[in-house]
Amino acid sequence: MANGQWFPPDWPDRIRALADGTLTPVTPKRAATVMLLKETGSGPAVHMLRRRASMAFAGGAYAYPGGGVDPRDDDHHVRWAGPSRAWWADRLGVDEKAAQAIVCAAVRETYEEAGVLLAGPGADSVVGDTTGADWEADRAALVARELSFAEFLDRRGLVLRSDLLGAWTRWITPEFESRRYDTWFFVAALPEGQRTRNASTEADRTVWITPAEAAAAYDRGELLMMPPTIATLRQLMPCASPAEALAAARSRDLTPVLARARLVDGEVVLTWPGHDEFTKHIPSGTARA
C-alpha cells in the first residue's frame, strides 16, 4: 500500500452484496471520539493510541480515545456546565437527550481510555491528578458499565465541563460495514495538572504527536489509520495551538461524512464525499483491494 490507509479485506465482497441488494445495512450506533490536544511550544500535539493487532476491527491502526454512547446517559440527570443541552442539540443535530448522551460519551471515553477527566467541582474548575487507586476503581466500574457516568459525577461531586469540548466533525461508518457507528469527533485541551496514560485494554501504545508528523508518517505508510483519523489530522494542521483548534471548532461543518459505493464500468468505486484521497477502485472480479 502506498500509504497507511486501513482497508478491511472483506469490504469488496460486502460492497458488491450491498450493490446487488443481498446485504441489508445495519443501523449505526451513536459514538463519540476526542482529539485531545496539548501545547508543545511549537504547536499542538494530539494524543493517539494504537489498537492492538489482535483486534478484529482496525487492528494496529492509530486512533483517538472514543467509544459508544451509554443509553443511560440519555435519561439520567447529569451535572452540567458550559453551553446548554439545547445549544448542544442544535450544534450536533440531535435532540437534547441525545446531545447529553453524546457529550457524556466524549468525556467518559476520554477518562476511560486516557485517564483524563473534563470535569470539576464547579463550573470553572477541573480536577487535578486522577491516578489514585480510588479513581482507578471508579474508572474500571465505568468501563464495565457497572457505574453510569451520571452516578460517577454525583459520587465525586463533579460537574461535566461541556465548554471544554469543541465539536469538530461527524462520520458515519459505510453502509456495507458489519459494525456501524455514527461518530461525532470533538477537540479538547489537556487540563492543567492532568496527564494521559494508556488506560485502554484495546490499545498497546499511546503517543503524543503533532498532526503534521502523524500525517507524514501515514503518507509514508508507517502509521496505519482509518479515513476519519487521517482526515481530521490534516484538518488540525493549520491550528497553531489547542485554543485555536477549539475556536475553529465553533464554525466547523458537522454534515455527516458517509462513504458511497457504486458500480462503474465493471469496477466498484468507493468514495467519501469531500475526501478524494480515499477513493478506491476495485475490479469486479477481485476478492480484496
C-alpha atoms as an extended CHARMM CRD file, in Angstrom:
* protein
*
       289  EXT
         1         1  MET       CA              0.0000000000        0.0000000000        0.0000000000  PROA      1               0.0000000000
         2         2  ALA       CA              1.2250000000        3.4830000000       -0.8270000000  PROA      2               0.0000000000
         3         3  ASN       CA              0.0770000000        4.9760000000        2.4750000000  PROA      3               0.0000000000
         4         4  GLY       CA             -1.2890000000        3.8500000000        5.8180000000  PROA      4               0.0000000000
         5         5  GLN       CA             -4.9860000000        3.6350000000        4.9290000000  PROA      5               0.0000000000
         6         6  TRP       CA             -6.6030000000        0.7070000000        6.7200000000  PROA      6               0.0000000000
         7         7  PHE       CA             -8.8090000000       -1.2690000000        4.3570000000  PROA      7               0.0000000000
         8         8  PRO       CA            -10.6790000000       -4.3950000000        5.5890000000  PROA      8               0.0000000000
         9         9  PRO       CA            -10.2140000000       -7.4180000000        3.2850000000  PROA      9               0.0000000000
        10        10  ASP       CA            -13.9430000000       -8.2230000000        3.2520000000  PROA      10              0.0000000000
        11        11  TRP       CA            -15.0400000000       -4.7870000000        2.0250000000  PROA      11              0.0000000000
        12        12  PRO       CA            -15.0740000000       -5.5910000000       -1.7290000000  PROA      12              0.0000000000
        13        13  ASP       CA            -17.3990000000       -8.5680000000       -1.2390000000  PROA      13              0.0000000000
        14        14  ARG       CA            -19.6560000000       -6.6410000000        1.1260000000  PROA      14              0.0000000000
        15        15  ILE       CA            -19.7730000000       -3.6700000000       -1.2650000000  PROA      15              0.0000000000
        16        16  ARG       CA            -20.9030000000       -5.9340000000       -4.0940000000  PROA      16              0.0000000000
        17        17  ALA       CA            -23.5100000000       -7.5460000000       -1.8570000000  PROA      17              0.0000000000
        18        18  LEU       CA            -24.8870000000       -4.1130000000       -0.9700000000  PROA      18              0.0000000000
        19        19  ALA       CA            -24.9340000000       -3.1180000000       -4.6360000000  PROA      19              0.0000000000
        20        20  ASP       CA            -26.8770000000       -6.2210000000       -5.7090000000  PROA      20              0.0000000000
        21        21  GLY       CA            -29.3560000000       -5.9860000000       -2.8280000000  PROA      21              0.0000000000
        22        22  THR       CA            -28.2750000000       -9.0480000000       -0.8530000000  PROA      22              0.0000000000
        23        23  LEU       CA            -26.8560000000       -7.0620000000        2.0610000000  PROA      23              0.0000000000
        24        24  THR       CA            -29.1100000000       -5.0770000000        4.4050000000  PROA      24              0.0000000000
        25        25  PRO       CA            -27.2990000000       -2.2080000000        6.1680000000  PROA      25              0.0000000000
        26        26  VAL       CA            -27.2770000000       -2.3360000000        9.9580000000  PROA      26              0.0000000000
        27        27  THR       CA            -28.3390000000        0.7350000000       11.9300000000  PROA      27              0.0000000000
        28        28  PRO       CA            -25.2970000000        2.7230000000       13.1410000000  PROA      28              0.0000000000
        29        29  LYS       CA            -24.7900000000        3.1350000000       16.8710000000  PROA      29              0.0000000000
        30        30  ARG       CA            -24.0490000000        6.5670000000       18.3160000000  PROA      30              0.0000000000
        31        31  ALA       CA            -20.4450000000        7.1530000000       19.3480000000  PROA      31              0.0000000000
        32        32  ALA       CA            -18.0030000000        9.9160000000       20.2540000000  PROA      32              0.0000000000
        33        33  THR       CA            -14.2400000000       10.3200000000       19.9900000000  PROA      33              0.0000000000
        34        34  VAL       CA            -11.9470000000       13.0580000000       21.2630000000  PROA      34              0.0000000000
        35        35  MET       CA             -8.8260000000       14.5930000000       19.7700000000  PROA      35              0.0000000000
        36        36  LEU       CA             -7.0640000000       15.5490000000       22.9910000000  PROA      36              0.0000000000
        37        37  LEU       CA             -4.5140000000       18.3150000000       22.4020000000  PROA      37              0.0000000000
        38        38  LYS       CA             -1.6310000000       19.7760000000       24.3860000000  PROA      38              0.0000000000
        39        39  GLU       CA              0.7220000000       22.6660000000       23.7200000000  PROA      39              0.0000000000
        40        40  THR       CA              4.3020000000       21.7690000000       22.7950000000  PROA      40              0.0000000000
        41        41  GLY       CA              5.7720000000       25.2510000000       22.3630000000  PROA      41              0.0000000000
        42        42  SER       CA              5.7510000000       24.8610000000       18.5900000000  PROA      42              0.0000000000
        43        43  GLY       CA              2.1150000000       23.9800000000       18.0670000000  PROA      43              0.0000000000
        44        44  PRO       CA             -0.3000000000       21.3930000000       19.3980000000  PROA      44              0.0000000000
        45        45  ALA       CA              0.2810000000       17.6600000000       19.7330000000  PROA      45              0.0000000000
        46        46  VAL       CA             -2.5860000000       15.1750000000       19.6820000000  PROA      46              0.0000000000
        47        47  HSD       CA             -2.9370000000       12.0970000000       21.8690000000  PROA      47              0.0000000000
        48        48  MET       CA             -3.2770000000        8.9030000000       19.8040000000  PROA      48              0.0000000000
        49        49  LEU       CA             -3.4960000000        5.2450000000       20.7060000000  PROA      49              0.0000000000
        50        50  ARG       CA             -2.6250000000        2.1960000000       18.6350000000  PROA      50              0.0000000000
        51        51  ARG       CA             -5.2580000000       -0.5120000000       18.5650000000  PROA      51              0.0000000000
        52        52  ARG       CA             -3.9270000000       -3.9550000000       19.4590000000  PROA      52              0.0000000000
        53        53  ALA       CA             -3.0080000000       -6.0530000000       16.4300000000  PROA      53              0.0000000000
        54        54  SER       CA             -5.2910000000       -8.7860000000       17.7680000000  PROA      54              0.0000000000
        55        55  MET       CA             -8.3830000000       -6.5500000000       17.4390000000  PROA      55              0.0000000000
        56        56  ALA       CA            -10.8310000000       -7.8280000000       14.8310000000  PROA      56              0.0000000000
        57        57  PHE       CA            -11.5650000000       -4.2840000000       13.6380000000  PROA      57              0.0000000000
        58        58  ALA       CA             -8.7100000000       -1.9640000000       12.6210000000  PROA      58              0.0000000000
        59        59  GLY       CA             -6.0540000000       -3.9200000000       14.4940000000  PROA      59              0.0000000000
        60        60  GLY       CA             -2.7690000000       -1.9830000000       14.5020000000  PROA      60              0.0000000000
        61        61  ALA       CA             -4.4270000000        1.2620000000       13.4180000000  PROA      61              0.0000000000
        62        62  TYR       CA             -3.8840000000        4.5610000000       15.2390000000  PROA      62              0.0000000000
        63        63  ALA       CA             -6.9740000000        6.3270000000       16.5630000000  PROA      63              0.0000000000
        64        64  TYR       CA             -8.2100000000        8.6620000000       19.3120000000  PROA      64              0.0000000000
        65        65  PRO       CA             -9.9000000000        7.7910000000       22.6060000000  PROA      65              0.0000000000
        66        66  GLY       CA            -13.5490000000        7.0870000000       21.9440000000  PROA      66              0.0000000000
        67        67  GLY       CA            -16.4220000000        4.6500000000       22.0210000000  PROA      67              0.0000000000
        68        68  GLY       CA            -20.1430000000        4.1020000000       22.0390000000  PROA      68              0.0000000000
        69        69  VAL       CA            -22.8480000000        6.0730000000       23.8020000000  PROA      69              0.0000000000
        70        70  ASP       CA            -24.2250000000        4.6290000000       27.0510000000  PROA      70              0.0000000000
        71        71  PRO       CA            -28.0550000000        4.7010000000       26.6900000000  PROA      71              0.0000000000
        72        72  ARG       CA            -28.3430000000        5.5270000000       30.3980000000  PROA      72              0.0000000000
        73        73  ASP       CA            -26.8790000000        8.9540000000       29.6620000000  PROA      73              0.0000000000
        74        74  ASP       CA            -29.9570000000        9.8590000000       27.5970000000  PROA      74              0.0000000000
        75        75  ASP       CA            -32.2220000000        9.9170000000       30.6170000000  PROA      75              0.0000000000
        76        76  HSD       CA            -30.1950000000       10.3690000000       33.7950000000  PROA      76              0.0000000000
        77        77  HSD       CA            -29.6460000000       13.9230000000       35.0220000000  PROA      77              0.0000000000
        78        78  VAL       CA            -26.0030000000       14.8960000000       34.6020000000  PROA      78              0.0000000000
        79        79  ARG       CA            -24.4020000000       17.7720000000       36.4930000000  PROA      79              0.0000000000
        80        80  TRP       CA            -23.5240000000       20.1500000000       33.6610000000  PROA      80              0.0000000000
        81        81  ALA       CA            -21.5270000000       23.3210000000       32.9610000000  PROA      81              0.0000000000
        82        82  GLY       CA            -20.9630000000       25.2180000000       29.7400000000  PROA      82              0.0000000000
        83        83  PRO       CA            -23.3200000000       25.5410000000       26.7660000000  PROA      83              0.0000000000
        84        84  SER       CA            -26.7960000000       24.1960000000       27.4890000000  PROA      84              0.0000000000
        85        85  ARG       CA            -28.1550000000       20.8700000000       26.3180000000  PROA      85              0.0000000000
        86        86  ALA       CA            -30.3550000000       22.8040000000       23.8860000000  PROA      86              0.0000000000
        87        87  TRP       CA            -27.2670000000       24.5030000000       22.4310000000  PROA      87              0.0000000000
        88        88  TRP       CA            -25.5090000000       21.1730000000       22.0140000000  PROA      88              0.0000000000
        89        89  ALA       CA            -28.6370000000       19.6270000000       20.4720000000  PROA      89              0.0000000000
        90        90  ASP       CA            -28.6450000000       22.3340000000       17.8260000000  PROA      90              0.0000000000
        91        91  ARG       CA            -24.8980000000       22.0090000000       17.2560000000  PROA      91              0.0000000000
        92        92  LEU       CA            -24.9160000000       18.2090000000       16.9450000000  PROA      92              0.0000000000
        93        93  GLY       CA            -28.1810000000       17.9600000000       15.0060000000  PROA      93              0.0000000000
        94        94  VAL       CA            -29.9710000000       15.7580000000       17.5480000000  PROA      94              0.0000000000
        95        95  ASP       CA            -32.4990000000       16.1540000000       20.3540000000  PROA      95              0.0000000000
        96        96  GLU       CA            -31.4720000000       17.2810000000       23.8380000000  PROA      96              0.0000000000
        97        97  LYS       CA            -31.3660000000       13.8050000000       25.3850000000  PROA      97              0.0000000000
        98        98  ALA       CA            -29.1580000000       12.5110000000       22.5900000000  PROA      98              0.0000000000
        99        99  ALA       CA            -26.9370000000       15.5940000000       22.8400000000  PROA      99              0.0000000000
       100       100  GLN       CA            -26.3610000000       14.9710000000       26.5440000000  PROA      100             0.0000000000
       101       101  ALA       CA            -25.5310000000       11.3150000000       25.8860000000  PROA      101             0.0000000000
       102       102  ILE       CA            -23.0680000000       12.1140000000       23.0800000000  PROA      102             0.0000000000
       103       103  VAL       CA            -21.2340000000       14.7640000000       25.1230000000  PROA      103             0.0000000000
       104       104  CYS       CA            -21.1780000000       12.3900000000       28.1090000000  PROA      104             0.0000000000
       105       105  ALA       CA            -19.6990000000        9.6700000000       25.8920000000  PROA      105             0.0000000000
       106       106  ALA       CA            -16.9310000000       12.0210000000       24.7480000000  PROA      106             0.0000000000
       107       107  VAL       CA            -15.9700000000       12.9390000000       28.3130000000  PROA      107             0.0000000000
       108       108  ARG       CA            -16.4070000000        9.4230000000       29.6990000000  PROA      108             0.0000000000
       109       109  GLU       CA            -14.3740000000        7.7120000000       26.9580000000  PROA      109             0.0000000000
       110       110  THR       CA            -11.5280000000       10.2140000000       27.3460000000  PROA      110             0.0000000000
       111       111  TYR       CA            -11.3880000000        9.3070000000       31.0230000000  PROA      111             0.0000000000
       112       112  GLU       CA            -11.7450000000        5.5730000000       30.4160000000  PROA      112             0.0000000000
       113       113  GLU       CA             -9.0700000000        5.3270000000       27.7100000000  PROA      113             0.0000000000
       114       114  ALA       CA             -6.6660000000        8.1730000000       28.5040000000  PROA      114             0.0000000000
       115       115  GLY       CA             -7.2120000000        8.8420000000       32.2090000000  PROA      115             0.0000000000
       116       116  VAL       CA             -8.1230000000       12.4850000000       31.5110000000  PROA      116             0.0000000000
       117       117  LEU       CA            -11.3230000000       13.8850000000       33.0020000000  PROA      117             0.0000000000
       118       118  LEU       CA            -13.0540000000       17.0160000000       31.6580000000  PROA      118             0.0000000000
       119       119  ALA       CA            -14.9730000000       17.7020000000       34.8440000000  PROA      119             0.0000000000
       120       120  GLY       CA            -14.5040000000       19.6280000000       38.0580000000  PROA      120             0.0000000000
       121       121  PRO       CA            -16.0690000000       20.5700000000       41.3980000000  PROA      121             0.0000000000
       122       122  GLY       CA            -17.6260000000       23.6460000000       39.7950000000  PROA      122             0.0000000000
       123       123  ALA       CA            -18.4050000000       25.3220000000       36.5010000000  PROA      123             0.0000000000
       124       124  ASP       CA            -14.9830000000       26.9940000000       36.3080000000  PROA      124             0.0000000000
       125       125  SER       CA            -12.6980000000       24.2670000000       37.6860000000  PROA      125             0.0000000000
       126       126  VAL       CA            -11.1910000000       20.9420000000       36.6160000000  PROA      126             0.0000000000
       127       127  VAL       CA             -9.9870000000       18.0780000000       38.7770000000  PROA      127             0.0000000000
       128       128  GLY       CA             -6.2430000000       17.5940000000       39.1330000000  PROA      128             0.0000000000
       129       129  ASP       CA             -4.4700000000       14.2330000000       39.3180000000  PROA      129             0.0000000000
       130       130  THR       CA             -6.8090000000       11.2760000000       38.6930000000  PROA      130             0.0000000000
       131       131  THR       CA             -4.2960000000        8.4370000000       39.0630000000  PROA      131             0.0000000000
       132       132  GLY       CA             -5.0670000000        7.2500000000       42.6130000000  PROA      132             0.0000000000
       133       133  ALA       CA             -6.4110000000        3.7840000000       43.4330000000  PROA      133             0.0000000000
       134       134  ASP       CA             -9.8730000000        5.1230000000       44.2480000000  PROA      134             0.0000000000
       135       135  TRP       CA            -10.0420000000        6.9210000000       40.8940000000  PROA      135             0.0000000000
       136       136  GLU       CA             -8.9100000000        3.7570000000       39.1500000000  PROA      136             0.0000000000
       137       137  ALA       CA            -11.6760000000        1.7540000000       40.8390000000  PROA      137             0.0000000000
       138       138  ASP       CA            -14.2870000000        4.1950000000       39.5580000000  PROA      138             0.0000000000
       139       139  ARG       CA            -12.7430000000        4.1980000000       36.0830000000  PROA      139             0.0000000000
       140       140  ALA       CA            -12.8480000000        0.3940000000       35.9650000000  PROA      140             0.0000000000
       141       141  ALA       CA            -16.5060000000        0.4430000000       37.0340000000  PROA      141             0.0000000000
       142       142  LEU       CA            -17.2830000000        2.8720000000       34.2170000000  PROA      142             0.0000000000
       143       143  VAL       CA            -15.5060000000        0.6410000000       31.6910000000  PROA      143             0.0000000000
       144       144  ALA       CA            -17.5020000000       -2.3690000000       32.9160000000  PROA      144             0.0000000000
       145       145  ARG       CA            -20.7060000000       -0.2820000000       32.7530000000  PROA      145             0.0000000000
       146       146  GLU       CA            -21.3010000000       -1.1120000000       36.4200000000  PROA      146             0.0000000000
       147       147  LEU       CA            -21.4610000000        2.6360000000       37.0380000000  PROA      147             0.0000000000
       148       148  SER       CA            -23.1840000000        5.2120000000       34.8840000000  PROA      148             0.0000000000
       149       149  PHE       CA            -21.4290000000        8.4820000000       34.1450000000  PROA      149             0.0000000000
       150       150  ALA       CA            -24.1020000000       10.4730000000       35.9890000000  PROA      150             0.0000000000
       151       151  GLU       CA            -23.6200000000        8.2580000000       39.0600000000  PROA      151             0.0000000000
       152       152  PHE       CA            -19.8690000000        8.7150000000       38.8160000000  PROA      152             0.0000000000
       153       153  LEU       CA            -20.1820000000       12.5070000000       38.6890000000  PROA      153             0.0000000000
       154       154  ASP       CA            -22.6160000000       12.5240000000       41.6150000000  PROA      154             0.0000000000
       155       155  ARG       CA            -20.3920000000       10.2330000000       43.6870000000  PROA      155             0.0000000000
       156       156  ARG       CA            -17.4620000000       12.5650000000       43.1060000000  PROA      156             0.0000000000
       157       157  GLY       CA            -19.4230000000       15.8010000000       43.3960000000  PROA      157             0.0000000000
       158       158  LEU       CA            -18.2960000000       16.7840000000       39.9050000000  PROA      158             0.0000000000
       159       159  VAL       CA            -19.7360000000       18.8740000000       37.1010000000  PROA      159             0.0000000000
       160       160  LEU       CA            -19.2430000000       17.9170000000       33.4370000000  PROA      160             0.0000000000
       161       161  ARG       CA            -17.3970000000       20.7520000000       31.6360000000  PROA      161             0.0000000000
       162       162  SER       CA            -19.0620000000       20.7520000000       28.2150000000  PROA      162             0.0000000000
       163       163  ASP       CA            -17.3650000000       24.1000000000       27.4950000000  PROA      163             0.0000000000
       164       164  LEU       CA            -14.0110000000       22.3020000000       27.2890000000  PROA      164             0.0000000000
       165       165  LEU       CA            -15.1670000000       20.4230000000       24.1830000000  PROA      165             0.0000000000
       166       166  GLY       CA            -15.4970000000       21.5980000000       20.5970000000  PROA      166             0.0000000000
       167       167  ALA       CA            -17.4750000000       19.5900000000       18.0330000000  PROA      167             0.0000000000
       168       168  TRP       CA            -15.2050000000       19.0580000000       15.0210000000  PROA      168             0.0000000000
       169       169  THR       CA            -16.7580000000       16.6570000000       12.5110000000  PROA      169             0.0000000000
       170       170  ARG       CA            -19.1250000000       13.7080000000       12.1320000000  PROA      170             0.0000000000
       171       171  TRP       CA            -18.5150000000       10.4620000000       10.2520000000  PROA      171             0.0000000000
       172       172  ILE       CA            -20.8710000000        7.5290000000        9.7310000000  PROA      172             0.0000000000
       173       173  THR       CA            -19.4860000000        4.0470000000        9.0740000000  PROA      173             0.0000000000
       174       174  PRO       CA            -20.2460000000        2.9280000000        5.4840000000  PROA      174             0.0000000000
       175       175  GLU       CA            -23.4950000000        1.0420000000        4.9010000000  PROA      175             0.0000000000
       176       176  PHE       CA            -21.6580000000       -2.1220000000        3.8460000000  PROA      176             0.0000000000
       177       177  GLU       CA            -19.7980000000       -2.4900000000        7.1710000000  PROA      177             0.0000000000
       178       178  SER       CA            -20.9550000000       -5.1360000000        9.6670000000  PROA      178             0.0000000000
       179       179  ARG       CA            -20.2830000000       -2.7820000000       12.5930000000  PROA      179             0.0000000000
       180       180  ARG       CA            -21.5520000000        0.7230000000       12.0530000000  PROA      180             0.0000000000
       181       181  TYR       CA            -21.1610000000        3.8850000000       14.1380000000  PROA      181             0.0000000000
       182       182  ASP       CA            -22.4750000000        7.4200000000       13.8450000000  PROA      182             0.0000000000
       183       183  THR       CA            -19.4800000000        9.1690000000       15.3990000000  PROA      183             0.0000000000
       184       184  TRP       CA            -19.0540000000       12.7720000000       16.4790000000  PROA      184             0.0000000000
       185       185  PHE       CA            -15.4120000000       13.9040000000       16.6960000000  PROA      185             0.0000000000
       186       186  PHE       CA            -14.5240000000       16.5040000000       19.3390000000  PROA      186             0.0000000000
       187       187  VAL       CA            -11.4190000000       18.5160000000       20.2070000000  PROA      187             0.0000000000
       188       188  ALA       CA            -10.3330000000       19.2900000000       23.7680000000  PROA      188             0.0000000000
       189       189  ALA       CA             -7.2350000000       20.6460000000       25.5000000000  PROA      189             0.0000000000
       190       190  LEU       CA             -5.4280000000       18.6080000000       28.1570000000  PROA      190             0.0000000000
       191       191  PRO       CA             -6.4470000000       20.1810000000       31.5010000000  PROA      191             0.0000000000
       192       192  GLU       CA             -3.6810000000       21.6590000000       33.6290000000  PROA      192             0.0000000000
       193       193  GLY       CA             -2.4590000000       19.2050000000       36.2450000000  PROA      193             0.0000000000
       194       194  GLN       CA             -3.6750000000       16.0990000000       34.4360000000  PROA      194             0.0000000000
       195       195  ARG       CA             -1.6420000000       13.6760000000       32.3480000000  PROA      195             0.0000000000
       196       196  THR       CA             -2.5260000000       10.9320000000       29.9260000000  PROA      196             0.0000000000
       197       197  ARG       CA             -1.8340000000        7.2380000000       30.3360000000  PROA      197             0.0000000000
       198       198  ASN       CA             -2.6910000000        4.1240000000       28.3860000000  PROA      198             0.0000000000
       199       199  ALA       CA             -5.7790000000        3.0330000000       30.2920000000  PROA      199             0.0000000000
       200       200  SER       CA             -7.4070000000        1.2460000000       27.3540000000  PROA      200             0.0000000000
       201       201  THR       CA             -7.4740000000       -2.5370000000       27.1180000000  PROA      201             0.0000000000
       202       202  GLU       CA             -7.8110000000       -2.1370000000       23.3390000000  PROA      202             0.0000000000
       203       203  ALA       CA             -4.5200000000       -0.2470000000       22.8550000000  PROA      203             0.0000000000
       204       204  ASP       CA             -0.9170000000       -1.4050000000       23.1060000000  PROA      204             0.0000000000
       205       205  ARG       CA              0.7240000000        2.0030000000       22.6320000000  PROA      205             0.0000000000
       206       206  THR       CA             -0.0530000000        5.6870000000       23.0610000000  PROA      206             0.0000000000
       207       207  VAL       CA              1.7850000000        8.7000000000       21.6930000000  PROA      207             0.0000000000
       208       208  TRP       CA              1.7040000000       12.4790000000       21.6970000000  PROA      208             0.0000000000
       209       209  ILE       CA              2.4050000000       13.5360000000       18.1250000000  PROA      209             0.0000000000
       210       210  THR       CA              1.8480000000       16.6770000000       16.0760000000  PROA      210             0.0000000000
       211       211  PRO       CA             -0.8120000000       16.3720000000       13.3750000000  PROA      211             0.0000000000
       212       212  ALA       CA              1.7970000000       17.1390000000       10.7040000000  PROA      212             0.0000000000
       213       213  GLU       CA              4.1440000000       14.4070000000       11.9580000000  PROA      213             0.0000000000
       214       214  ALA       CA              1.3440000000       11.8600000000       12.1390000000  PROA      214             0.0000000000
       215       215  ALA       CA              0.0860000000       12.7370000000        8.6550000000  PROA      215             0.0000000000
       216       216  ALA       CA              3.5950000000       12.4740000000        7.2100000000  PROA      216             0.0000000000
       217       217  ALA       CA              4.0790000000        9.0480000000        8.8120000000  PROA      217             0.0000000000
       218       218  TYR       CA              0.7300000000        7.9430000000        7.3580000000  PROA      218             0.0000000000
       219       219  ASP       CA              1.7720000000        9.1620000000        3.9020000000  PROA      219             0.0000000000
       220       220  ARG       CA              4.9590000000        7.0840000000        4.1790000000  PROA      220             0.0000000000
       221       221  GLY       CA              2.9370000000        4.0130000000        5.1300000000  PROA      221             0.0000000000
       222       222  GLU       CA              4.4130000000        3.9360000000        8.6510000000  PROA      222             0.0000000000
       223       223  LEU       CA              1.2430000000        4.6660000000       10.6380000000  PROA      223             0.0000000000
       224       224  LEU       CA             -1.9590000000        2.7870000000        9.8640000000  PROA      224             0.0000000000
       225       225  MET       CA             -5.1680000000        4.8210000000       10.1220000000  PROA      225             0.0000000000
       226       226  MET       CA             -8.8020000000        4.7920000000        9.0980000000  PROA      226             0.0000000000
       227       227  PRO       CA            -10.0180000000        7.6020000000        6.7980000000  PROA      227             0.0000000000
       228       228  PRO       CA            -11.6590000000        9.7230000000        9.5460000000  PROA      228             0.0000000000
       229       229  THR       CA             -8.4420000000        9.7210000000       11.5800000000  PROA      229             0.0000000000
       230       230  ILE       CA             -6.0880000000       10.9360000000        8.8690000000  PROA      230             0.0000000000
       231       231  ALA       CA             -8.7260000000       13.3650000000        7.5810000000  PROA      231             0.0000000000
       232       232  THR       CA             -9.0660000000       15.0300000000       10.9890000000  PROA      232             0.0000000000
       233       233  LEU       CA             -5.2870000000       15.1640000000       11.4290000000  PROA      233             0.0000000000
       234       234  ARG       CA             -4.9670000000       17.0690000000        8.1590000000  PROA      234             0.0000000000
       235       235  GLN       CA             -7.7500000000       19.4290000000        9.2770000000  PROA      235             0.0000000000
       236       236  LEU       CA             -5.9210000000       20.1330000000       12.5470000000  PROA      236             0.0000000000
       237       237  MET       CA             -2.6120000000       21.0010000000       10.8760000000  PROA      237             0.0000000000
       238       238  PRO       CA             -3.3630000000       24.7400000000       10.3410000000  PROA      238             0.0000000000
       239       239  CYS       CA             -4.1500000000       25.2410000000       14.0500000000  PROA      239             0.0000000000
       240       240  ALA       CA             -1.2420000000       26.8200000000       15.9110000000  PROA      240             0.0000000000
       241       241  SER       CA             -2.4720000000       25.9040000000       19.4070000000  PROA      241             0.0000000000
       242       242  PRO       CA             -5.1440000000       23.9040000000       21.2380000000  PROA      242             0.0000000000
       243       243  ALA       CA             -7.0120000000       27.1560000000       21.8650000000  PROA      243             0.0000000000
       244       244  GLU       CA             -7.0220000000       27.9020000000       18.1420000000  PROA      244             0.0000000000
       245       245  ALA       CA             -8.4100000000       24.4300000000       17.4120000000  PROA      245             0.0000000000
       246       246  LEU       CA            -11.1950000000       24.9320000000       19.9510000000  PROA      246             0.0000000000
       247       247  ALA       CA            -12.0180000000       28.3090000000       18.4100000000  PROA      247             0.0000000000
       248       248  ALA       CA            -12.0620000000       26.7870000000       14.9120000000  PROA      248             0.0000000000
       249       249  ALA       CA            -14.4520000000       24.0690000000       16.0920000000  PROA      249             0.0000000000
       250       250  ARG       CA            -17.2310000000       26.6130000000       16.5870000000  PROA      250             0.0000000000
       251       251  SER       CA            -17.6850000000       27.0640000000       12.8400000000  PROA      251             0.0000000000
       252       252  ARG       CA            -16.9230000000       23.5320000000       11.6630000000  PROA      252             0.0000000000
       253       253  ASP       CA            -19.4740000000       21.8890000000        9.3530000000  PROA      253             0.0000000000
       254       254  LEU       CA            -20.9830000000       18.8140000000       11.0280000000  PROA      254             0.0000000000
       255       255  THR       CA            -22.7170000000       17.4190000000        7.9380000000  PROA      255             0.0000000000
       256       256  PRO       CA            -22.1060000000       13.6390000000        8.2590000000  PROA      256             0.0000000000
       257       257  VAL       CA            -19.4510000000       12.0850000000        6.0300000000  PROA      257             0.0000000000
       258       258  LEU       CA            -20.7160000000        8.7530000000        4.6650000000  PROA      258             0.0000000000
       259       259  ALA       CA            -18.8040000000        6.6300000000        2.1570000000  PROA      259             0.0000000000
       260       260  ARG       CA            -20.6250000000        5.6960000000       -1.0560000000  PROA      260             0.0000000000
       261       261  ALA       CA            -20.0550000000        2.6360000000       -3.2290000000  PROA      261             0.0000000000
       262       262  ARG       CA            -21.2400000000        2.3010000000       -6.8260000000  PROA      262             0.0000000000
       263       263  LEU       CA            -20.5730000000        0.0960000000       -9.8420000000  PROA      263             0.0000000000
       264       264  VAL       CA            -18.8720000000        1.8830000000      -12.7590000000  PROA      264             0.0000000000
       265       265  ASP       CA            -17.7240000000        0.0190000000      -15.9000000000  PROA      265             0.0000000000
       266       266  GLY       CA            -17.2330000000       -3.2530000000      -14.0620000000  PROA      266             0.0000000000
       267       267  GLU       CA            -15.4800000000       -1.6600000000      -11.0820000000  PROA      267             0.0000000000
       268       268  VAL       CA            -16.6770000000       -0.9480000000       -7.5850000000  PROA      268             0.0000000000
       269       269  VAL       CA            -15.8550000000        2.7080000000       -6.8960000000  PROA      269             0.0000000000
       270       270  LEU       CA            -15.7220000000        3.6440000000       -3.2270000000  PROA      270             0.0000000000
       271       271  THR       CA            -15.7560000000        7.3580000000       -2.3670000000  PROA      271             0.0000000000
       272       272  TRP       CA            -16.0020000000        9.5800000000        0.6960000000  PROA      272             0.0000000000
       273       273  PRO       CA            -17.6900000000       12.9050000000       -0.2230000000  PROA      273             0.0000000000
       274       274  GLY       CA            -15.2550000000       15.7820000000        0.2280000000  PROA      274             0.0000000000
       275       275  HSD       CA            -12.2810000000       13.4490000000        0.7070000000  PROA      275             0.0000000000
       276       276  ASP       CA            -10.9780000000       12.4290000000       -2.7000000000  PROA      276             0.0000000000
       277       277  GLU       CA             -7.7580000000       10.9260000000       -1.3270000000  PROA      277             0.0000000000
       278       278  PHE       CA             -9.6900000000        7.9090000000       -0.0360000000  PROA      278             0.0000000000
       279       279  THR       CA            -11.3080000000        6.9420000000       -3.3610000000  PROA      279             0.0000000000
       280       280  LYS       CA            -10.8660000000        3.2370000000       -4.1630000000  PROA      280             0.0000000000
       281       281  HSD       CA            -11.3600000000        1.4470000000       -7.4980000000  PROA      281             0.0000000000
       282       282  ILE       CA            -11.9510000000       -2.2660000000       -7.0200000000  PROA      282             0.0000000000
       283       283  PRO       CA            -12.1700000000       -4.5270000000      -10.1250000000  PROA      283             0.0000000000
       284       284  SER       CA            -15.4050000000       -6.5290000000      -10.0690000000  PROA      284             0.0000000000
       285       285  GLY       CA            -13.6090000000       -9.8790000000      -10.0930000000  PROA      285             0.0000000000
       286       286  THR       CA            -11.2260000000       -9.0220000000       -7.2440000000  PROA      286             0.0000000000
       287       287  ALA       CA            -11.7530000000      -10.5190000000       -3.8090000000  PROA      287             0.0000000000
       288       288  ARG       CA             -9.7690000000       -7.8670000000       -1.9800000000  PROA      288             0.0000000000
       289       289  ALA       CA             -8.0760000000       -4.4950000000       -2.6020000000  PROA      289             0.0000000000
